[in-house]
Amino acid sequence: MDGVPEPHTGWTFLTNHARVLAAIADNPNVRIRNIAAHCRLTERAVQKIISDLERDGYLSHTREGRTNTYLIDPDKVLRHPAEAGLPVAALLSLLVQDEAARSTVSDQLRAARQRMPIDGE
């Protein structure tokens, strides 16, 4: 089938949700087809992931003509208990392409790590 990305085999460190969120963080006006190509997903899979992220408050969008502009809530905390208290901005600081944004978000990551309890303390 034409236009469907070749699937990836084997395990990876990141979920598809993290990849899609990072693509949006890199370009808030990115098109679903570009996200799909970048993340090697179908456009339908990307639409579902965006819907999940919006439903749970990590992402919102505004429509401008035929273009969506996405807004990520950088203070929303990650969902897994192992990362409790760690904001989504910390994850994105490792994944986005913009070097200027990395230093700011890296500072947020360090601050969030200092607030995280270690082994039940």
mmCIF file of N, CA and C in Angstrom:
data_model
loop_
_atom_site.group_PDB
_atom_site.id
_atom_site.type_symbol
_atom_site.label_atom_id
_atom_site.label_comp_id
_atom_site.label_asym_id
_atom_site.label_seq_id
_atom_site.Cartn_x
_atom_site.Cartn_y
_atom_site.Cartn_z
ATOM 1 N N MET A 1 0.845 -1.177 0.000
ATOM 2 C CA MET A 1 0.000 0.000 0.000
ATOM 3 C C MET A 1 0.888 1.237 0.000
ATOM 4 N N ASP A 2 0.597 2.165 -0.876
ATOM 5 C CA ASP A 2 1.396 3.376 -1.024
ATOM 6 C C ASP A 2 1.140 4.346 0.117
ATOM 7 N N GLY A 3 2.189 5.007 0.605
ATOM 8 C CA GLY A 3 2.035 6.015 1.636
ATOM 9 C C GLY A 3 2.045 5.474 3.056
ATOM 10 N N VAL A 4 2.004 4.154 3.226
ATOM 11 C CA VAL A 4 2.045 3.579 4.560
ATOM 12 C C VAL A 4 3.501 3.314 4.914
ATOM 13 N N PRO A 5 3.973 3.865 6.026
ATOM 14 C CA PRO A 5 5.376 3.696 6.393
ATOM 15 C C PRO A 5 5.709 2.242 6.679
ATOM 16 N N GLU A 6 6.944 1.902 6.401
ATOM 17 C CA GLU A 6 7.412 0.556 6.701
ATOM 18 C C GLU A 6 7.489 0.409 8.223
ATOM 19 N N PRO A 7 6.889 -0.663 8.777
ATOM 20 C CA PRO A 7 6.898 -0.800 10.236
ATOM 21 C C PRO A 7 8.292 -1.067 10.777
ATOM 22 N N HIS A 8 8.480 -0.676 12.008
ATOM 23 C CA HIS A 8 9.747 -0.920 12.689
ATOM 24 C C HIS A 8 9.639 -2.254 13.424
ATOM 25 N N THR A 9 10.673 -3.054 13.391
ATOM 26 C CA THR A 9 10.668 -4.306 14.126
ATOM 27 C C THR A 9 11.640 -4.221 15.289
ATOM 28 N N GLY A 10 11.363 -4.944 16.326
ATOM 29 C CA GLY A 10 12.213 -4.916 17.502
ATOM 30 C C GLY A 10 11.717 -3.882 18.502
ATOM 31 N N TRP A 11 12.378 -3.802 19.613
ATOM 32 C CA TRP A 11 11.950 -2.897 20.669
ATOM 33 C C TRP A 11 12.616 -1.542 20.519
ATOM 34 N N THR A 12 12.027 -0.542 21.157
ATOM 35 C CA THR A 12 12.571 0.812 21.147
ATOM 36 C C THR A 12 12.452 1.404 22.551
ATOM 37 N N PHE A 13 13.152 2.481 22.793
ATOM 38 C CA PHE A 13 13.112 3.131 24.095
ATOM 39 C C PHE A 13 11.885 4.013 24.273
ATOM 40 N N LEU A 14 11.326 4.520 23.205
ATOM 41 C CA LEU A 14 10.231 5.485 23.294
ATOM 42 C C LEU A 14 8.926 4.915 22.775
ATOM 43 N N THR A 15 7.828 5.396 23.334
ATOM 44 C CA THR A 15 6.518 5.028 22.827
ATOM 45 C C THR A 15 6.180 5.904 21.615
ATOM 46 N N ASN A 16 5.195 5.476 20.869
ATOM 47 C CA ASN A 16 4.736 6.291 19.744
ATOM 48 C C ASN A 16 4.146 7.610 20.236
ATOM 49 N N HIS A 17 3.528 7.599 21.407
ATOM 50 C CA HIS A 17 2.984 8.837 21.965
ATOM 51 C C HIS A 17 4.109 9.846 22.213
ATOM 52 N N ALA A 18 5.228 9.381 22.744
ATOM 53 C CA ALA A 18 6.365 10.277 22.994
ATOM 54 C C ALA A 18 6.924 10.811 21.685
ATOM 55 N N ARG A 19 7.004 9.964 20.666
ATOM 56 C CA ARG A 19 7.526 10.413 19.368
ATOM 57 C C ARG A 19 6.642 11.482 18.745
ATOM 58 N N VAL A 20 5.331 11.258 18.802
ATOM 59 C CA VAL A 20 4.391 12.228 18.230
ATOM 60 C C VAL A 20 4.466 13.545 18.998
ATOM 61 N N LEU A 21 4.505 13.473 20.316
ATOM 62 C CA LEU A 21 4.598 14.684 21.118
ATOM 63 C C LEU A 21 5.883 15.451 20.828
ATOM 64 N N ALA A 22 6.984 14.731 20.645
ATOM 65 C CA ALA A 22 8.261 15.380 20.325
ATOM 66 C C ALA A 22 8.201 16.049 18.950
ATOM 67 N N ALA A 23 7.555 15.402 17.985
ATOM 68 C CA ALA A 23 7.428 16.000 16.648
ATOM 69 C C ALA A 23 6.621 17.297 16.723
ATOM 70 N N ILE A 24 5.585 17.297 17.552
ATOM 71 C CA ILE A 24 4.769 18.499 17.722
ATOM 72 C C ILE A 24 5.557 19.574 18.472
ATOM 73 N N ALA A 25 6.327 19.169 19.472
ATOM 74 C CA ALA A 25 7.147 20.140 20.215
ATOM 75 C C ALA A 25 8.162 20.804 19.293
ATOM 76 N N ASP A 26 8.664 20.051 18.340
ATOM 77 C CA ASP A 26 9.649 20.577 17.398
ATOM 78 C C ASP A 26 9.024 21.560 16.410
ATOM 79 N N ASN A 27 7.740 21.344 16.081
ATOM 80 C CA ASN A 27 7.047 22.229 15.145
ATOM 81 C C ASN A 27 5.557 22.203 15.464
ATOM 82 N N PRO A 28 5.045 23.197 16.195
ATOM 83 C CA PRO A 28 3.635 23.202 16.599
ATOM 84 C C PRO A 28 2.636 23.272 15.445
ATOM 85 N N ASN A 29 3.100 23.578 14.242
ATOM 86 C CA ASN A 29 2.218 23.653 13.081
ATOM 87 C C ASN A 29 2.388 22.457 12.144
ATOM 88 N N VAL A 30 3.056 21.424 12.609
ATOM 89 C CA VAL A 30 3.349 20.271 11.760
ATOM 90 C C VAL A 30 2.050 19.582 11.320
ATOM 91 N N ARG A 31 2.072 19.051 10.113
ATOM 92 C CA ARG A 31 0.916 18.328 9.579
ATOM 93 C C ARG A 31 0.959 16.871 10.013
ATOM 94 N N ILE A 32 -0.208 16.297 10.151
ATOM 95 C CA ILE A 32 -0.302 14.892 10.568
ATOM 96 C C ILE A 32 0.478 13.995 9.621
ATOM 97 N N ARG A 33 0.427 14.269 8.330
ATOM 98 C CA ARG A 33 1.153 13.407 7.380
ATOM 99 C C ARG A 33 2.664 13.480 7.604
ATOM 100 N N ASN A 34 3.156 14.654 7.997
ATOM 101 C CA ASN A 34 4.591 14.786 8.271
ATOM 102 C C ASN A 34 4.979 14.068 9.568
ATOM 103 N N ILE A 35 4.107 14.152 10.579
ATOM 104 C CA ILE A 35 4.355 13.415 11.815
ATOM 105 C C ILE A 35 4.401 11.918 11.514
ATOM 106 N N ALA A 36 3.440 11.467 10.737
ATOM 107 C CA ALA A 36 3.364 10.043 10.396
ATOM 108 C C ALA A 36 4.632 9.582 9.683
ATOM 109 N N ALA A 37 5.092 10.355 8.738
ATOM 110 C CA ALA A 37 6.310 9.984 8.007
ATOM 111 C C ALA A 37 7.522 9.987 8.938
ATOM 112 N N HIS A 38 7.632 10.997 9.768
ATOM 113 C CA HIS A 38 8.769 11.112 10.684
ATOM 114 C C HIS A 38 8.790 9.966 11.699
ATOM 115 N N CYS A 39 7.615 9.635 12.227
ATOM 116 C CA CYS A 39 7.522 8.615 13.282
ATOM 117 C C CYS A 39 7.325 7.201 12.732
ATOM 118 N N ARG A 40 7.204 7.091 11.409
ATOM 119 C CA ARG A 40 6.973 5.798 10.756
ATOM 120 C C ARG A 40 5.688 5.152 11.239
ATOM 121 N N LEU A 41 4.630 5.973 11.248
ATOM 122 C CA LEU A 41 3.298 5.538 11.638
ATOM 123 C C LEU A 41 2.325 5.873 10.521
ATOM 124 N N THR A 42 1.135 5.314 10.594
ATOM 125 C CA THR A 42 0.101 5.713 9.646
ATOM 126 C C THR A 42 -0.517 7.029 10.120
ATOM 127 N N GLU A 43 -1.133 7.752 9.208
ATOM 128 C CA GLU A 43 -1.797 9.000 9.590
ATOM 129 C C GLU A 43 -2.910 8.729 10.588
ATOM 130 N N ARG A 44 -3.611 7.613 10.422
ATOM 131 C CA ARG A 44 -4.693 7.256 11.349
ATOM 132 C C ARG A 44 -4.135 7.016 12.755
ATOM 133 N N ALA A 45 -2.999 6.345 12.858
ATOM 134 C CA ALA A 45 -2.382 6.108 14.164
ATOM 135 C C ALA A 45 -2.000 7.428 14.826
ATOM 136 N N VAL A 46 -1.471 8.361 14.043
ATOM 137 C CA VAL A 46 -1.096 9.682 14.583
ATOM 138 C C VAL A 46 -2.351 10.423 15.059
ATOM 139 N N GLN A 47 -3.431 10.364 14.296
ATOM 140 C CA GLN A 47 -4.674 11.009 14.712
ATOM 141 C C GLN A 47 -5.164 10.444 16.042
ATOM 142 N N LYS A 48 -5.072 9.144 16.207
ATOM 143 C CA LYS A 48 -5.497 8.495 17.465
ATOM 144 C C LYS A 48 -4.614 8.944 18.621
ATOM 145 N N ILE A 49 -3.311 9.002 18.407
ATOM 146 C CA ILE A 49 -2.384 9.430 19.453
ATOM 147 C C ILE A 49 -2.646 10.874 19.843
ATOM 148 N N ILE A 50 -2.847 11.740 18.868
ATOM 149 C CA ILE A 50 -3.155 13.148 19.159
ATOM 150 C C ILE A 50 -4.446 13.237 19.957
ATOM 151 N N SER A 51 -5.424 12.444 19.598
ATOM 152 C CA SER A 51 -6.690 12.411 20.337
ATOM 153 C C SER A 51 -6.464 11.980 21.789
ATOM 154 N N ASP A 52 -5.646 10.953 21.998
ATOM 155 C CA ASP A 52 -5.305 10.501 23.357
ATOM 156 C C ASP A 52 -4.642 11.626 24.150
ATOM 157 N N LEU A 53 -3.660 12.276 23.533
ATOM 158 C CA LEU A 53 -2.910 13.337 24.209
ATOM 159 C C LEU A 53 -3.810 14.521 24.553
ATOM 160 N N GLU A 54 -4.742 14.851 23.657
ATOM 161 C CA GLU A 54 -5.673 15.950 23.927
ATOM 162 C C GLU A 54 -6.654 15.562 25.026
ATOM 163 N N ARG A 55 -7.174 14.351 24.965
ATOM 164 C CA ARG A 55 -8.142 13.890 25.962
ATOM 165 C C ARG A 55 -7.554 13.946 27.374
ATOM 166 N N ASP A 56 -6.265 13.616 27.503
ATOM 167 C CA ASP A 56 -5.633 13.573 28.820
ATOM 168 C C ASP A 56 -4.935 14.880 29.202
ATOM 169 N N GLY A 57 -5.108 15.928 28.387
ATOM 170 C CA GLY A 57 -4.645 17.259 28.764
ATOM 171 C C GLY A 57 -3.193 17.579 28.465
ATOM 172 N N TYR A 58 -2.500 16.731 27.725
ATOM 173 C CA TYR A 58 -1.108 17.006 27.379
ATOM 174 C C TYR A 58 -0.999 17.954 26.199
ATOM 175 N N LEU A 59 -2.056 18.049 25.424
ATOM 176 C CA LEU A 59 -2.021 18.752 24.150
ATOM 177 C C LEU A 59 -3.370 19.396 23.893
ATOM 178 N N SER A 60 -3.356 20.557 23.252
ATOM 179 C CA SER A 60 -4.582 21.170 22.743
ATOM 180 C C SER A 60 -4.247 21.749 21.373
ATOM 181 N N HIS A 61 -5.270 22.121 20.632
ATOM 182 C CA HIS A 61 -4.991 22.713 19.320
ATOM 183 C C HIS A 61 -6.019 23.784 18.996
ATOM 184 N N THR A 62 -5.587 24.689 18.129
ATOM 185 C CA THR A 62 -6.490 25.673 17.548
ATOM 186 C C THR A 62 -6.400 25.516 16.041
ATOM 187 N N ARG A 63 -7.518 25.749 15.410
ATOM 188 C CA ARG A 63 -7.590 25.624 13.957
ATOM 189 C C ARG A 63 -7.435 27.005 13.344
ATOM 190 N N GLU A 64 -6.506 27.142 12.402
ATOM 191 C CA GLU A 64 -6.291 28.394 11.679
ATOM 192 C C GLU A 64 -6.366 28.088 10.197
ATOM 193 N N GLY A 65 -7.559 28.294 9.622
ATOM 194 C CA GLY A 65 -7.758 27.913 8.229
ATOM 195 C C GLY A 65 -7.714 26.402 8.115
ATOM 196 N N ARG A 66 -6.779 25.899 7.318
ATOM 197 C CA ARG A 66 -6.624 24.454 7.154
ATOM 198 C C ARG A 66 -5.494 23.901 8.011
ATOM 199 N N THR A 67 -4.937 24.745 8.875
ATOM 200 C CA THR A 67 -3.776 24.352 9.678
ATOM 201 C C THR A 67 -4.133 24.290 11.154
ATOM 202 N N ASN A 68 -3.650 23.250 11.818
ATOM 203 C CA ASN A 68 -3.763 23.157 13.273
ATOM 204 C C ASN A 68 -2.483 23.698 13.894
ATOM 205 N N THR A 69 -2.639 24.430 14.972
ATOM 206 C CA THR A 69 -1.499 24.845 15.782
ATOM 207 C C THR A 69 -1.678 24.169 17.134
ATOM 208 N N TYR A 70 -0.690 23.366 17.490
ATOM 209 C CA TYR A 70 -0.761 22.584 18.725
ATOM 210 C C TYR A 70 -0.065 23.305 19.861
ATOM 211 N N LEU A 71 -0.582 23.106 21.060
ATOM 212 C CA LEU A 71 0.000 23.663 22.268
ATOM 213 C C LEU A 71 0.158 22.537 23.282
ATOM 214 N N ILE A 72 1.380 22.329 23.736
ATOM 215 C CA ILE A 72 1.684 21.293 24.720
ATOM 216 C C ILE A 72 1.674 21.928 26.100
ATOM 217 N N ASP A 73 1.093 21.228 27.066
ATOM 218 C CA ASP A 73 1.148 21.684 28.458
ATOM 219 C C ASP A 73 2.447 21.155 29.053
ATOM 220 N N PRO A 74 3.488 21.983 29.179
ATOM 221 C CA PRO A 74 4.801 21.505 29.618
ATOM 222 C C PRO A 74 4.849 21.083 31.084
ATOM 223 N N ASP A 75 3.864 21.515 31.869
ATOM 224 C CA ASP A 75 3.851 21.195 33.294
ATOM 225 C C ASP A 75 3.075 19.923 33.630
ATOM 226 N N LYS A 76 2.392 19.374 32.646
ATOM 227 C CA LYS A 76 1.643 18.138 32.873
ATOM 228 C C LYS A 76 2.647 17.033 33.195
ATOM 229 N N VAL A 77 2.371 16.257 34.228
ATOM 230 C CA VAL A 77 3.343 15.241 34.647
ATOM 231 C C VAL A 77 3.178 13.954 33.842
ATOM 232 N N LEU A 78 4.276 13.226 33.727
ATOM 233 C CA LEU A 78 4.269 11.957 33.007
ATOM 234 C C LEU A 78 3.391 10.952 33.751
ATOM 235 N N ARG A 79 2.855 9.973 33.026
ATOM 236 C CA ARG A 79 1.820 9.100 33.559
ATOM 237 C C ARG A 79 2.332 7.921 34.376
ATOM 238 N N HIS A 80 3.494 7.411 34.092
ATOM 239 C CA HIS A 80 3.971 6.202 34.775
ATOM 240 C C HIS A 80 4.418 6.543 36.198
ATOM 241 N N PRO A 81 4.100 5.690 37.183
ATOM 242 C CA PRO A 81 4.495 5.967 38.570
ATOM 243 C C PRO A 81 6.007 6.152 38.759
ATOM 244 N N ALA A 82 6.806 5.516 37.935
ATOM 245 C CA ALA A 82 8.262 5.659 38.060
ATOM 246 C C ALA A 82 8.723 7.075 37.742
ATOM 247 N N GLU A 83 7.941 7.810 36.961
ATOM 248 C CA GLU A 83 8.286 9.192 36.620
ATOM 249 C C GLU A 83 7.347 10.185 37.288
ATOM 250 N N ALA A 84 6.702 9.774 38.355
ATOM 251 C CA ALA A 84 5.734 10.640 39.050
ATOM 252 C C ALA A 84 6.389 11.978 39.401
ATOM 253 N N GLY A 85 5.722 13.045 39.060
ATOM 254 C CA GLY A 85 6.221 14.377 39.358
ATOM 255 C C GLY A 85 7.120 14.959 38.280
ATOM 256 N N LEU A 86 7.538 14.166 37.322
ATOM 257 C CA LEU A 86 8.401 14.659 36.253
ATOM 258 C C LEU A 86 7.533 15.275 35.157
ATOM 259 N N PRO A 87 7.737 16.547 34.822
ATOM 260 C CA PRO A 87 6.889 17.189 33.810
ATOM 261 C C PRO A 87 7.238 16.732 32.398
ATOM 262 N N VAL A 88 6.252 16.834 31.523
ATOM 263 C CA VAL A 88 6.449 16.447 30.129
ATOM 264 C C VAL A 88 7.570 17.276 29.492
ATOM 265 N N ALA A 89 7.786 18.493 29.978
ATOM 266 C CA ALA A 89 8.868 19.336 29.453
ATOM 267 C C ALA A 89 10.218 18.661 29.628
ATOM 268 N N ALA A 90 10.383 17.912 30.691
ATOM 269 C CA ALA A 90 11.651 17.227 30.928
ATOM 270 C C ALA A 90 11.914 16.172 29.856
ATOM 271 N N LEU A 91 10.882 15.426 29.506
ATOM 272 C CA LEU A 91 11.021 14.428 28.444
ATOM 273 C C LEU A 91 11.317 15.110 27.114
ATOM 274 N N LEU A 92 10.578 16.149 26.821
ATOM 275 C CA LEU A 92 10.745 16.836 25.542
ATOM 276 C C LEU A 92 12.107 17.498 25.415
ATOM 277 N N SER A 93 12.703 17.872 26.533
ATOM 278 C CA SER A 93 14.025 18.486 26.472
ATOM 279 C C SER A 93 15.048 17.529 25.886
ATOM 280 N N LEU A 94 14.803 16.256 26.029
ATOM 281 C CA LEU A 94 15.720 15.253 25.484
ATOM 282 C C LEU A 94 15.438 14.936 24.021
ATOM 283 N N LEU A 95 14.242 15.279 23.569
ATOM 284 C CA LEU A 95 13.802 14.831 22.252
ATOM 285 C C LEU A 95 13.685 15.903 21.190
ATOM 286 N N VAL A 96 13.465 17.163 21.585
ATOM 287 C CA VAL A 96 13.258 18.209 20.578
ATOM 288 C C VAL A 96 14.568 18.589 19.909
ATOM 289 N N GLN A 97 14.459 19.124 18.729
ATOM 290 C CA GLN A 97 15.623 19.464 17.915
ATOM 291 C C GLN A 97 16.200 20.834 18.232
ATOM 292 N N ASP A 98 15.415 21.728 18.818
ATOM 293 C CA ASP A 98 15.829 23.107 19.057
ATOM 294 C C ASP A 98 16.803 23.172 20.235
ATOM 295 N N GLU A 99 18.046 23.452 19.955
ATOM 296 C CA GLU A 99 19.086 23.481 20.985
ATOM 297 C C GLU A 99 18.823 24.558 22.033
ATOM 298 N N ALA A 100 18.272 25.692 21.633
ATOM 299 C CA ALA A 100 18.002 26.767 22.584
ATOM 300 C C ALA A 100 16.971 26.308 23.609
ATOM 301 N N ALA A 101 15.969 25.592 23.155
ATOM 302 C CA ALA A 101 14.933 25.101 24.065
ATOM 303 C C ALA A 101 15.487 24.029 24.998
ATOM 304 N N ARG A 102 16.466 23.257 24.535
ATOM 305 C CA ARG A 102 17.014 22.182 25.362
ATOM 306 C C ARG A 102 17.602 22.695 26.658
ATOM 307 N N SER A 103 18.337 23.797 26.627
ATOM 308 C CA SER A 103 18.973 24.277 27.847
ATOM 309 C C SER A 103 17.930 24.732 28.862
ATOM 310 N N THR A 104 16.874 25.409 28.407
ATOM 311 C CA THR A 104 15.824 25.857 29.317
ATOM 312 C C THR A 104 15.104 24.667 29.922
ATOM 313 N N VAL A 105 14.745 23.709 29.084
ATOM 314 C CA VAL A 105 13.993 22.564 29.573
ATOM 315 C C VAL A 105 14.900 21.645 30.388
ATOM 316 N N SER A 106 16.183 21.602 30.087
ATOM 317 C CA SER A 106 17.119 20.819 30.895
ATOM 318 C C SER A 106 17.182 21.353 32.316
ATOM 319 N N ASP A 107 17.101 22.674 32.474
ATOM 320 C CA ASP A 107 17.052 23.263 33.807
ATOM 321 C C ASP A 107 15.792 22.803 34.542
ATOM 322 N N GLN A 108 14.670 22.727 33.807
ATOM 323 C CA GLN A 108 13.426 22.243 34.404
ATOM 324 C C GLN A 108 13.559 20.784 34.810
ATOM 325 N N LEU A 109 14.249 19.992 34.002
ATOM 326 C CA LEU A 109 14.471 18.581 34.310
ATOM 327 C C LEU A 109 15.270 18.434 35.605
ATOM 328 N N ARG A 110 16.340 19.192 35.732
ATOM 329 C CA ARG A 110 17.149 19.125 36.955
ATOM 330 C C ARG A 110 16.319 19.504 38.178
ATOM 331 N N ALA A 111 15.520 20.549 38.055
ATOM 332 C CA ALA A 111 14.679 20.979 39.173
ATOM 333 C C ALA A 111 13.646 19.912 39.516
ATOM 334 N N ALA A 112 13.069 19.283 38.499
ATOM 335 C CA ALA A 112 12.062 18.241 38.739
ATOM 336 C C ALA A 112 12.704 17.021 39.402
ATOM 337 N N ARG A 113 13.896 16.669 38.985
ATOM 338 C CA ARG A 113 14.578 15.525 39.605
ATOM 339 C C ARG A 113 14.860 15.784 41.071
ATOM 340 N N GLN A 114 15.170 17.002 41.425
ATOM 341 C CA GLN A 114 15.441 17.337 42.821
ATOM 342 C C GLN A 114 14.185 17.217 43.673
ATOM 343 N N ARG A 115 13.018 17.410 43.043
ATOM 344 C CA ARG A 115 11.752 17.304 43.780
ATOM 345 C C ARG A 115 11.255 15.869 43.893
ATOM 346 N N MET A 116 11.781 14.946 43.039
ATOM 347 C CA MET A 116 11.293 13.566 43.032
ATOM 348 C C MET A 116 11.788 12.793 44.252
ATOM 349 N N PRO A 117 10.867 12.058 44.927
ATOM 350 C CA PRO A 117 11.296 11.228 46.046
ATOM 351 C C PRO A 117 12.109 10.037 45.554
ATOM 352 N N ILE A 118 13.076 9.635 46.331
ATOM 353 C CA ILE A 118 13.908 8.488 45.970
ATOM 354 C C ILE A 118 13.610 7.363 46.944
ATOM 355 N N ASP A 119 13.210 6.213 46.412
ATOM 356 C CA ASP A 119 12.954 5.000 47.205
ATOM 357 C C ASP A 119 12.072 5.272 48.418
ATOM 358 N N GLY A 120 10.966 5.945 48.206
ATOM 359 C CA GLY A 120 9.982 6.128 49.248
ATOM 360 C C GLY A 120 10.324 7.176 50.309
ATOM 361 N N GLU A 121 11.351 7.963 50.087
ATOM 362 C CA GLU A 121 11.716 8.995 51.069
ATOM 363 C C GLU A 121 10.699 10.090 51.109
#
